[in-house]
Coordinates of C-alpha atoms in Angstrom, one line a residue:
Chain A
X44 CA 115.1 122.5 102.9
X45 CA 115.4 120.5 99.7
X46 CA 117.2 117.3 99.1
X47 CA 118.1 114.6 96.3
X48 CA 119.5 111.8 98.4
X49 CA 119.0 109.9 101.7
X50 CA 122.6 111.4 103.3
X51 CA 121.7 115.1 102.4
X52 CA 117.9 114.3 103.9
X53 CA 119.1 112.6 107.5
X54 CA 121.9 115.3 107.3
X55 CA 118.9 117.9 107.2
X56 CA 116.5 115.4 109.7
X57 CA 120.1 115.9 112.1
X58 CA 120.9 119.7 111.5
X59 CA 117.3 120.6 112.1
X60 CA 116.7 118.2 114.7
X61 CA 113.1 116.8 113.1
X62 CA 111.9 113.7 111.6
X63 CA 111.5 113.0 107.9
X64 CA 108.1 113.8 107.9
X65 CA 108.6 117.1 109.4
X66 CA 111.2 118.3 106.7
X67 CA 109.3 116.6 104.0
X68 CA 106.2 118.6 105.0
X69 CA 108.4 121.8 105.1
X70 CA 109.6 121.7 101.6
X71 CA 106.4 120.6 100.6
X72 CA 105.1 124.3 102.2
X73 CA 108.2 126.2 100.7
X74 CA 108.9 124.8 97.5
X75 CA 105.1 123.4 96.4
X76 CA 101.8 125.5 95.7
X77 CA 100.2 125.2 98.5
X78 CA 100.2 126.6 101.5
X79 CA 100.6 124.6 104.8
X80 CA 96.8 124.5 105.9
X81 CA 96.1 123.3 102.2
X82 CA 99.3 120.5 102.5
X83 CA 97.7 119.5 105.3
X84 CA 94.0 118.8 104.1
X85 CA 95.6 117.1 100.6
X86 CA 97.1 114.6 102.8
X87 CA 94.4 114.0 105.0
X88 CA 91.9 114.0 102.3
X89 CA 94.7 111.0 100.2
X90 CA 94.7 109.2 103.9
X91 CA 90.6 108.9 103.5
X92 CA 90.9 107.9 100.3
X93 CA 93.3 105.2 101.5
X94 CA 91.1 104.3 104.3
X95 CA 88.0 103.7 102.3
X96 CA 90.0 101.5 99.7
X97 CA 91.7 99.5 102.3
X98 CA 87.9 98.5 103.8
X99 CA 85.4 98.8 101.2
X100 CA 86.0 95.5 99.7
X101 CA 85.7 93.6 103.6
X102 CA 82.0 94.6 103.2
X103 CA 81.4 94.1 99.3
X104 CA 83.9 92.4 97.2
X105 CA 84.5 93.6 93.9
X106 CA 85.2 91.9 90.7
X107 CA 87.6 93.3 88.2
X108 CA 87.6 94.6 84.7
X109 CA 89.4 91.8 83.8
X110 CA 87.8 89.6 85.6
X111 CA 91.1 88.0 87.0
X112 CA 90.6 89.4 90.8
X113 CA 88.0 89.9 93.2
X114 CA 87.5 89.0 96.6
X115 CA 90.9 88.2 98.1
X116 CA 90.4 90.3 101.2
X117 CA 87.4 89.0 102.2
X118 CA 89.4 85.1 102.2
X119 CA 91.9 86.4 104.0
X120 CA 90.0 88.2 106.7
X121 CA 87.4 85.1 106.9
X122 CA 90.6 82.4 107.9
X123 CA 91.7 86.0 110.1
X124 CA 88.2 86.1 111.8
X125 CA 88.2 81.9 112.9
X126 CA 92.1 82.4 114.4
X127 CA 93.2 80.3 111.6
X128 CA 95.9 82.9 110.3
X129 CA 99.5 81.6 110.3
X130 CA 101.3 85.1 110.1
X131 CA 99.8 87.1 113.3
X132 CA 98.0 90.0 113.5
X133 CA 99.8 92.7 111.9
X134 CA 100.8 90.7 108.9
X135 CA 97.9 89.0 108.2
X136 CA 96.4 92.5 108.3
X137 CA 98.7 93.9 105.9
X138 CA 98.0 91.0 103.5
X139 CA 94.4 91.7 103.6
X140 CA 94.7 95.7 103.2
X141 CA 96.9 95.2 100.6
X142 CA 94.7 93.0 98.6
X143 CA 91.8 95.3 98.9
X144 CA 93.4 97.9 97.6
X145 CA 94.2 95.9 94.4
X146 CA 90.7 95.1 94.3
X147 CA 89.2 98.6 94.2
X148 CA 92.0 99.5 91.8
X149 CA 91.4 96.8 89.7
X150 CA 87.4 97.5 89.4
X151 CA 87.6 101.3 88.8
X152 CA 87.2 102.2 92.1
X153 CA 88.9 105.6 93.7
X154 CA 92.7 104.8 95.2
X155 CA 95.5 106.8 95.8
X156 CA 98.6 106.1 93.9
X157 CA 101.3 105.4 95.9
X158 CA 104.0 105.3 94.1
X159 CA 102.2 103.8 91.4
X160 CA 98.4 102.4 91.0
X161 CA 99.7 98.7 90.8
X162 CA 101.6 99.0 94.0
X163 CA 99.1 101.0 95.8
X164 CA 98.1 98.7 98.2
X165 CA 101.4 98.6 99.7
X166 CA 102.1 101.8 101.9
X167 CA 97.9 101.4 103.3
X168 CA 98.5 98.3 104.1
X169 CA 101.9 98.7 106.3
X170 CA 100.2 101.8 107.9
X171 CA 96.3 100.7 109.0
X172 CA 98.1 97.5 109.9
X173 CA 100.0 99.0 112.5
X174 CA 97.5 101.6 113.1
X175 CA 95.0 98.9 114.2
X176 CA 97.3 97.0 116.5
X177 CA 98.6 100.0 118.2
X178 CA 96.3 102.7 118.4
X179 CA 98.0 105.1 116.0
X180 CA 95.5 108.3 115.1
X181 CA 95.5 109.7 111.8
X182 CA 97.8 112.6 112.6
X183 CA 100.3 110.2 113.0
X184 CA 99.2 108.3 109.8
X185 CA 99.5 111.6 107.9
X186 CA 103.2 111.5 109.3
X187 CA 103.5 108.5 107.9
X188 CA 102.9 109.6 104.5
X189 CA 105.3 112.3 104.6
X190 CA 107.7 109.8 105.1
X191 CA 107.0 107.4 102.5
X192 CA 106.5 110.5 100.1
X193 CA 110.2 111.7 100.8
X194 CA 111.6 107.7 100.3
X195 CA 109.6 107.5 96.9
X196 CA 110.7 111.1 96.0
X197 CA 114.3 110.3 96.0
X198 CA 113.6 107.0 94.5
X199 CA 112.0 109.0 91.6
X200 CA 115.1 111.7 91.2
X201 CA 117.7 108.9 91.8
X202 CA 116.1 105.6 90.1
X203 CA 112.5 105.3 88.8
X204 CA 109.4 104.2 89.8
X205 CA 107.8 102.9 86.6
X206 CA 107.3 99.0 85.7
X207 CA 107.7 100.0 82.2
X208 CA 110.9 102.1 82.9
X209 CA 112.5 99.7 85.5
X210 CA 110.4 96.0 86.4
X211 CA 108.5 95.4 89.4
X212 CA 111.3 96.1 91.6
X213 CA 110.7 99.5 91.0
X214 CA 107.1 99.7 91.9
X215 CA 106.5 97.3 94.7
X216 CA 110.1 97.1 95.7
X217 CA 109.9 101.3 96.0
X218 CA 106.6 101.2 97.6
X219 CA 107.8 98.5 99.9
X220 CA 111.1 101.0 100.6
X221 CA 108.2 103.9 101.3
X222 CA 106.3 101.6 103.7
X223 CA 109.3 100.2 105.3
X224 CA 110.6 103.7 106.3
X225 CA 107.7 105.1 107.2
X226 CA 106.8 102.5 109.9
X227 CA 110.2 102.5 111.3
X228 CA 109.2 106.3 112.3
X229 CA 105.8 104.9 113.3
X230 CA 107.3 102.7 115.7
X231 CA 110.1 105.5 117.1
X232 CA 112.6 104.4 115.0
X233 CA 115.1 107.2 113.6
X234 CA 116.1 108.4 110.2
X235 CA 119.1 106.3 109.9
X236 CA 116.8 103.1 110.4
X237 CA 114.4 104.4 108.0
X238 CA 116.5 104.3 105.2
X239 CA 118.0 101.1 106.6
X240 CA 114.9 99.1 106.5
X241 CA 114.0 101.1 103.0
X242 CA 117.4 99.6 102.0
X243 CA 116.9 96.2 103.0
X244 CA 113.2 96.2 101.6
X245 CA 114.8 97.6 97.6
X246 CA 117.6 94.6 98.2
X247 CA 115.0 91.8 98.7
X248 CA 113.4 92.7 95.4
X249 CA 116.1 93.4 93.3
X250 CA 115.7 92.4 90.1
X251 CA 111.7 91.6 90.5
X252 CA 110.1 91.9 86.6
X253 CA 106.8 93.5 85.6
X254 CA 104.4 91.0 83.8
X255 CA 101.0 91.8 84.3
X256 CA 98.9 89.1 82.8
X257 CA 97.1 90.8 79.4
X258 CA 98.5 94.1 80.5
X259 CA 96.4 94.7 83.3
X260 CA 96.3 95.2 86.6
X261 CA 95.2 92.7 88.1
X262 CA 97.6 89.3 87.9
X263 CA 100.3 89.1 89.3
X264 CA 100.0 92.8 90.4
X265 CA 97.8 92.3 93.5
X266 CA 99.7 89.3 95.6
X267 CA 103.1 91.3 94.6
X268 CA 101.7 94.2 97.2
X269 CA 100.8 91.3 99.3
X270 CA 104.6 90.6 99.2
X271 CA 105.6 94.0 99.1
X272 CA 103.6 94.4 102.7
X273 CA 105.2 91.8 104.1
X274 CA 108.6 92.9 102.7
X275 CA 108.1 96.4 104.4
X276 CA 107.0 94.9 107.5
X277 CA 110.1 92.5 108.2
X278 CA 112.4 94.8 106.8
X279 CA 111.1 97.6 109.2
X280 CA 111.7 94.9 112.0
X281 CA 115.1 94.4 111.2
X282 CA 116.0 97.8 111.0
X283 CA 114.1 98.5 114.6
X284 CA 116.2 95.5 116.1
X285 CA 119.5 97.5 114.7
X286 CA 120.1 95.3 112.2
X287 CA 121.6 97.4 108.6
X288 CA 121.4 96.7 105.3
X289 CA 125.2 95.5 104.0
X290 CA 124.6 98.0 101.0
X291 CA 123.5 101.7 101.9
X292 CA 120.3 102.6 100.5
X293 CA 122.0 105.5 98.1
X294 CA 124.1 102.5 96.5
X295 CA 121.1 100.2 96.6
X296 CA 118.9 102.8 94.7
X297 CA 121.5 102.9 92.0
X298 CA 121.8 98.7 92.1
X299 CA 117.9 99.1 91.6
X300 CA 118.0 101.4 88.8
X301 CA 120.9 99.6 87.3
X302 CA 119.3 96.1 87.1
X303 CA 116.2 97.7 86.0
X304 CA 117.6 99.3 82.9
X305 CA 119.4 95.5 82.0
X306 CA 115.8 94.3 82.4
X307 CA 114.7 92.8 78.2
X308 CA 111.6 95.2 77.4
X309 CA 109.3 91.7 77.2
X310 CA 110.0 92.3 81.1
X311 CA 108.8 95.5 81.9
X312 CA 105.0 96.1 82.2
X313 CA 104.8 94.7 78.2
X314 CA 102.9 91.7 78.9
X315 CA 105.1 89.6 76.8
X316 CA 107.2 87.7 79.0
X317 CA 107.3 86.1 82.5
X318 CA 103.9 85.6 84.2
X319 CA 102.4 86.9 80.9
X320 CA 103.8 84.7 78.3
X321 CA 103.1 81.5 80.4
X322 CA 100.2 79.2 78.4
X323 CA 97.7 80.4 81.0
X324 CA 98.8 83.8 81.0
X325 CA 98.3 83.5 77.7
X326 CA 94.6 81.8 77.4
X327 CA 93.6 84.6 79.9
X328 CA 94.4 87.2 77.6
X329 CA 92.9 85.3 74.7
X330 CA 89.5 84.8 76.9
X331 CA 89.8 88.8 78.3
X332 CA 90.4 90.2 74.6
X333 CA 88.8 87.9 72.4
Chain B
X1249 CA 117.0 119.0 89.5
X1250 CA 113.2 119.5 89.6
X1251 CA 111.0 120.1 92.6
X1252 CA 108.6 116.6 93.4
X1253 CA 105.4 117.5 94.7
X1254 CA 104.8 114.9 98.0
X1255 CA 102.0 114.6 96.5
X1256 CA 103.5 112.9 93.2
X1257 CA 104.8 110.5 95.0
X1258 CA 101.6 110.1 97.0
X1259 CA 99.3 110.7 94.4
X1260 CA 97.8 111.1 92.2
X1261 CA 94.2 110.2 93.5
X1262 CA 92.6 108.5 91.1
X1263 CA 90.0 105.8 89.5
X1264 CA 92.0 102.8 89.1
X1265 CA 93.4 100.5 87.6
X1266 CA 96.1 102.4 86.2
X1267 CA 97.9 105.7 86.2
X1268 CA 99.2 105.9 82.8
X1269 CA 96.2 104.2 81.2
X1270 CA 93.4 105.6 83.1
X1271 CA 94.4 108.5 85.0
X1272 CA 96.8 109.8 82.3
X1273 CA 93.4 109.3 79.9
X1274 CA 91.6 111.2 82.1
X1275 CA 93.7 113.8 82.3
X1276 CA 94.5 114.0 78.4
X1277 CA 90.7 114.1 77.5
X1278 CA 90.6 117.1 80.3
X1279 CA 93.1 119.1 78.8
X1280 CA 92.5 119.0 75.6
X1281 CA 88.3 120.1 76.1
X1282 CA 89.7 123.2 77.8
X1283 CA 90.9 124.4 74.0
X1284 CA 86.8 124.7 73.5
X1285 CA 85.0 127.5 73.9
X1286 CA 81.7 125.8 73.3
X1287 CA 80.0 123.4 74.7
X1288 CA 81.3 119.9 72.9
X1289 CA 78.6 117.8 70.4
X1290 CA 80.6 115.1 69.7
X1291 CA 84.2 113.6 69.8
X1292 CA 86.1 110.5 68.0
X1293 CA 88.9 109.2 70.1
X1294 CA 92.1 107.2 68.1
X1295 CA 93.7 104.7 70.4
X1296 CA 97.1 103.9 69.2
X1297 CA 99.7 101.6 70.8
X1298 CA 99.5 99.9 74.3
X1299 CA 96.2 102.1 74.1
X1300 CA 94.7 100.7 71.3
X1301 CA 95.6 97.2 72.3
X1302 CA 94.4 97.2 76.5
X1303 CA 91.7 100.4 76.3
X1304 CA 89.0 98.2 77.3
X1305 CA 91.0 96.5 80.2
X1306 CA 91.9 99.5 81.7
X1307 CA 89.1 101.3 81.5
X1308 CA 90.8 103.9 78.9
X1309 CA 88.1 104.4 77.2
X1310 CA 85.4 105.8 79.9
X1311 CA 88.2 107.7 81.3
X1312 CA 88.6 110.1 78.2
X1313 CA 84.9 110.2 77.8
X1314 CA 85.0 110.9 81.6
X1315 CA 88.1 113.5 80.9
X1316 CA 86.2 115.3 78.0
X1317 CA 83.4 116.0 80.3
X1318 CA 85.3 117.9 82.7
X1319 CA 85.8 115.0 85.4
X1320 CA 88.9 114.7 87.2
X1321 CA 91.4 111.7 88.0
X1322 CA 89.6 110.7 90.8
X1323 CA 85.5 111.3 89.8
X1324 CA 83.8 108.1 90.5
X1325 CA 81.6 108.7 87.5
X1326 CA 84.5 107.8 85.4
X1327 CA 83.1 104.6 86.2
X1328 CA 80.0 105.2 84.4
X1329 CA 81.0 108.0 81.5
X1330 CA 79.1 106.0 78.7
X1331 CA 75.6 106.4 80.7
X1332 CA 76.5 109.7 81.8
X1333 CA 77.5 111.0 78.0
X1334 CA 74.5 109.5 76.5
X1335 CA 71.9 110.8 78.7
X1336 CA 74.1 114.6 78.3
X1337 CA 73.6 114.1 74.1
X1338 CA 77.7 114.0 73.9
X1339 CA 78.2 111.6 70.7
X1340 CA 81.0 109.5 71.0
X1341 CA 83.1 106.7 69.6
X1342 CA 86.2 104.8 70.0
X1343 CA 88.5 103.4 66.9
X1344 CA 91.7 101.4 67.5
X1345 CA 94.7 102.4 65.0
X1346 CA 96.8 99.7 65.3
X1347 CA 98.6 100.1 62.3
X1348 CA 100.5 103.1 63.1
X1349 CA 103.0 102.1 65.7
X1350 CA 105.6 104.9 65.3
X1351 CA 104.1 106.5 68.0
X1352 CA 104.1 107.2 71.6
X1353 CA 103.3 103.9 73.0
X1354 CA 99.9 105.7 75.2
X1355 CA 98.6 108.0 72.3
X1356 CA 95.6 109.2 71.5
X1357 CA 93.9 111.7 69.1
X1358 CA 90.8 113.6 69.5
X1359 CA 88.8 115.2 67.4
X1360 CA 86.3 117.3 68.8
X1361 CA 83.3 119.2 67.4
X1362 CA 81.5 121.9 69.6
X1363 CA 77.8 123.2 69.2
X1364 CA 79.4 126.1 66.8
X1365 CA 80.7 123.7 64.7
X1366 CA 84.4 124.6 65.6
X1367 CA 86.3 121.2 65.0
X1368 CA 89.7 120.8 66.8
X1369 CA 91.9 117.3 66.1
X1370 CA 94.3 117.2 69.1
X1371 CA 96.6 114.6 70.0
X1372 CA 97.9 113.8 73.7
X1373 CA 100.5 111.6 75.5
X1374 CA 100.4 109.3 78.7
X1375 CA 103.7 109.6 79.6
X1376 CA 103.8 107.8 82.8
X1377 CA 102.2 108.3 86.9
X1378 CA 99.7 109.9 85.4
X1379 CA 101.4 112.6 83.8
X1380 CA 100.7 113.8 80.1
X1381 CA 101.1 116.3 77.7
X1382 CA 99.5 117.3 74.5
X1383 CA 101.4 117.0 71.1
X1384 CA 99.5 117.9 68.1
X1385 CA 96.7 120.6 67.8
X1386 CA 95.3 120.5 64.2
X1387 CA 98.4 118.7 62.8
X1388 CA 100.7 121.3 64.2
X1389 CA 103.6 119.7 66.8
X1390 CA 103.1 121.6 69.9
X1391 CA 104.3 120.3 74.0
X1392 CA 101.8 121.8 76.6
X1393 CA 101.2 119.6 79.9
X1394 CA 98.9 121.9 81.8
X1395 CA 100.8 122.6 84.1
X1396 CA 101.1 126.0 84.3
X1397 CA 98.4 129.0 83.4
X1398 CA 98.4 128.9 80.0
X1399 CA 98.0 130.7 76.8
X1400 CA 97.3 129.0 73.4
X1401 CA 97.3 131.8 70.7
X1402 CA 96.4 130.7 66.9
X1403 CA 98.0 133.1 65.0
X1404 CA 99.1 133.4 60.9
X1405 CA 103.1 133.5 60.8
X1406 CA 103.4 136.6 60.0
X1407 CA 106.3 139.1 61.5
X1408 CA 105.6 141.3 64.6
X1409 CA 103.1 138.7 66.3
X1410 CA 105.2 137.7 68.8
X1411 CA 106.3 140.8 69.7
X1412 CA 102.7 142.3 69.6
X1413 CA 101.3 139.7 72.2
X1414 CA 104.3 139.7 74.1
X1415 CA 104.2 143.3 74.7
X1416 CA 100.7 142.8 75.9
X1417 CA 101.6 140.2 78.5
X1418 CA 104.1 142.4 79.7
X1419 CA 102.1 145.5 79.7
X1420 CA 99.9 143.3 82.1
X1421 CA 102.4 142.0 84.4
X1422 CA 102.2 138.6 83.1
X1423 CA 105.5 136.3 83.7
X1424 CA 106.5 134.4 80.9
X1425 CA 108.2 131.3 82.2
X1426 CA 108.2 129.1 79.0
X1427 CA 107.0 130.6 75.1
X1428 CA 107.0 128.2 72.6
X1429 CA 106.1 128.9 69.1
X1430 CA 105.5 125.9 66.3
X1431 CA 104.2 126.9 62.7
X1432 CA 103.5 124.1 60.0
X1433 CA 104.6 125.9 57.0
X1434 CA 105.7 129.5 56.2
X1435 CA 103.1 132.1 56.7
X1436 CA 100.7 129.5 57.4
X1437 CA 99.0 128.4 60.5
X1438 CA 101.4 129.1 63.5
X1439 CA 100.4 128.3 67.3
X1440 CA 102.1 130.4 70.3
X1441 CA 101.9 128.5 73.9
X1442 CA 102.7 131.1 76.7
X1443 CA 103.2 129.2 80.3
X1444 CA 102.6 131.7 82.6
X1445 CA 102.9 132.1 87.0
X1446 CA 100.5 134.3 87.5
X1447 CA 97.0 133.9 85.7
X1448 CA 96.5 135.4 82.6
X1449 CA 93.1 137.6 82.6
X1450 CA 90.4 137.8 80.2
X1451 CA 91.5 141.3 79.6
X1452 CA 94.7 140.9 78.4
X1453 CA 93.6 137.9 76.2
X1454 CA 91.2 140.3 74.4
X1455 CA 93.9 143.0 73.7
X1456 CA 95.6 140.3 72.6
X1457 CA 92.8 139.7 69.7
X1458 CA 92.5 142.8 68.7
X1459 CA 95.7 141.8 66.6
X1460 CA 94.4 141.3 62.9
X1461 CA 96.8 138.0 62.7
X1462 CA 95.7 136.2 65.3
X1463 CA 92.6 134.0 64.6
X1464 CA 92.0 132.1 68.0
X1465 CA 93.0 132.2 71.8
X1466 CA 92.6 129.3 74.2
X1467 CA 93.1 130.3 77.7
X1468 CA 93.8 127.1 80.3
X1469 CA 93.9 127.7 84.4
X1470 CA 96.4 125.8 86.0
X1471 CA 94.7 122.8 87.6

């Protein structure tokens, strides 16, 4: 019931006629250390965890550590409230999850990692999002996570999911892949268009650098899951219409990992180049640090 | 290639803002209290690297406060460790060694007094998603991660104490799946890590003492 790549897992999805999330929760039971009633309440207890991190900041903004964040959901979901938003429902909702997230994160608040910590406001945002505009109970959320879980599991075995190891292309561009796939199978799409639209959501952020501003997580961490939302949510639209990504996700996984490792080490999660090394980015630090 | 937990990928569950530097601190500080048998007085920790440079940022430093007082990845009162450690009488403080850089970039040591007296200096590792491992216990190089049930055993290196304790284990139906054994000089100190499937009982561990070269045992349950 195992698998390392996307061809062996829609092989298995096809030979066992079940969706990602059902193989992925099978291997889970056969291969991890729990048993399936305890697989079952680990996940629901992460999708609470999401859920709270996604909201709490709509009611009480939080300011970071750093100082750098705070507040971004409430913005957006003010301009949401007065039917000002430009991007529609869904999106605008994902924008707003997304930046919540960031915001608990980023003031030492409880969030679930997803790949990472500085992308974890991707995959909640994709999911409540949709959840919200079409009904979807948690059950169905929990699927949701098995999904994403078997995207970012191959990512790890085949790439990498760290900034430091491979950019920002690695973490938001993996967590957008998670997101992508796993709505696709929300919305009735099937395995093949999961890994299409996790495909063409790797693709669009190919070669995306990590420079967090003074090394935190905060700047420009927390619009990148904005973008990496947004990412998941076109590229799962794209893939639902039929539309495939030119490179298959196996070879795009590889392309990822490949640019990743050509990335200069000021450009992965260092702080000493890109956003970081920029005169602002800079005087932050100085005025963060001393 | 190895088995990945859905729940590493989805996971861990944690106080942010970041996995290898708050997390990961959390769960170094954890592991490396578990070596105590008594309650813990007072502990210095030694940032070095990225660690010694962002600590304050990332909230490193209440994590492995947080960590040494038993609290998990995703205890909100990592939050407030500092308040929580003073009003417990736990003595702590924080120095930055950023001098030594041929390091793990995420490193920290620990040293750690208990009520007894007992003073352990242990070194761990943030290796990334939250995952860590320990490195040095008392200046000897060791690799333990926690992962498994597991079996620290002190011992002099001295000939026939590796067979004696494994002949306990498997007197007590205790898998060995990895045994690693580091020593820092001949005959000197020498430290026996036994990761284990199946938990390893108080019993055996006290068989296991009865052996006149071993000096200390440090028994950790898988998380």
């Amino acid at each position: 019931m195992d698998f390392n790549t996307a061809q062996e897992l829609i092989a298995l999805c096809k030979k066992e006629d079940k969706k990602i999330c059902e193989i992925m929760r099978l291997r889970e039971i056969v291969y991890g250390e729990s048993n399936a009633d305890e697989v079952e309440a680990k996940m629901m207890k992460s999708l609470g965890i999401m859920k709270e991190s996604a909201h709490a900041p709509l009611k009480k903004s939080m300011k970071s550590m750093g100082g750098m964040i705070g507040g971004e959901a409430q913005k957006l979901e003010q301009r949401r409230a007065e039917g000002k938003s430009i991007c529609g429902n869904v999106l605008t909702k994902a924008l707003i999850f997304s930046q919540a997230v960031l915001e608990v994160n980023a003031s030492m608040g409880v969030i679930v990692a997803a790949p990472t910590a500085g992308s974890a406001g991707v995959v909640p945002a994709v999911i409540f999002a949709l959840a919200e505009e079409f009904d979807i109970p948690d059950e169905k959320l929990c699927d949701a996570l098995f999904t994403a879980g078997a995207v970012g599991s191959i990512l790890m075995k085949n790439a990498s999911v760290s900034g430091a190891e491979a950019g920002c292309q690695a973490e938001i561009g993996s967590a957008a892949a998670m997101a992508a796939a796993a709505a696709v199978e929300l919305m009735g799409g099937t395995p093949e268009q999961s890994f299409e639209a996790a495909a063409i959501a790797i693709g669009n952020m190919l070669g995306l650098v990590c420079d967090p501003i003074a090394g935190l997580v905060e700047a420009p961490c927390q619009s990148r899951n904005a973008a990496g939302a947004s990412n998941a949510l076109t590229s799962a639209e794209m893939a639902l219409a039929g539309i495939k990504s030119a490179i298959p996700f196996n070879e795009m996984t590889d392309a990822m990992y490949r640019v990743g490792k050509k990335l200069p080490m000021e450009l992965r999660e260092t702080a000493l180049g890109g956003c970081a090394a920029t005169p602002t980015g800079c005087a932050l630090k100085c005025r963060i640090f001393g | 290639m190895a088995f990945i937990s859905v729940f590493e990928v989805i996971g861990p569950n944690m106080v942010g803002p970041s996995s290898s530097h708050t997390a990961g601190a959390a769960s170094i500080a954890n592991l490396a209290r578990k070596l105590m048998h008594e309650k813990i007085k007072k502990v210095t920790f030694v940032l070095y690297g990225s660690f010694a440079q962002t600590y304050r940022g990332h909230g490193t430093d209440r994590a492995l406060l947080g960590g040494m007082m038993g609290f998990e990845t995703d205890d909100i009162r990592i939050r407030d460790s500092f308040e929580i450690a003073e009003k417990e009488g736990l003595e702590f403080s924080f120095e930055a060694n950023t001098v030594e850089t041929d390091v793990h970039p995420n490193t920290v040591d620990m040293i750690i007094e208990d009520v007894s007296g007992r003073v352990h200096t242990v070194r761990g590792e943030s290796i990334g998603g939250g995952k860590v491992r320990l490195t040095r216990i008392d200046g000897v190089k060791v690799h333990f991660t926690g992962e498994y049930h597991s079996l620290i055993v002190e011992h002099k290196d001295h000939p026939g104490v590796i067979a004696y304790v494994t002949t306990v284990l498997s007197k007590c139906k205790v898998n060995i799946a990895y045994l690693r054994v580091y020593r820092e000089t001949k005959g000197g100190v020498a430290y026996m890590i036994i990761e284990s499937d199946e938990e390893i009982t108080k019993a055996t561990v006290d068989e296991i003492e009865k052996n006149p070269f071993v000096k200390d045992t440090m028994l950790i349950k898988r998380k």
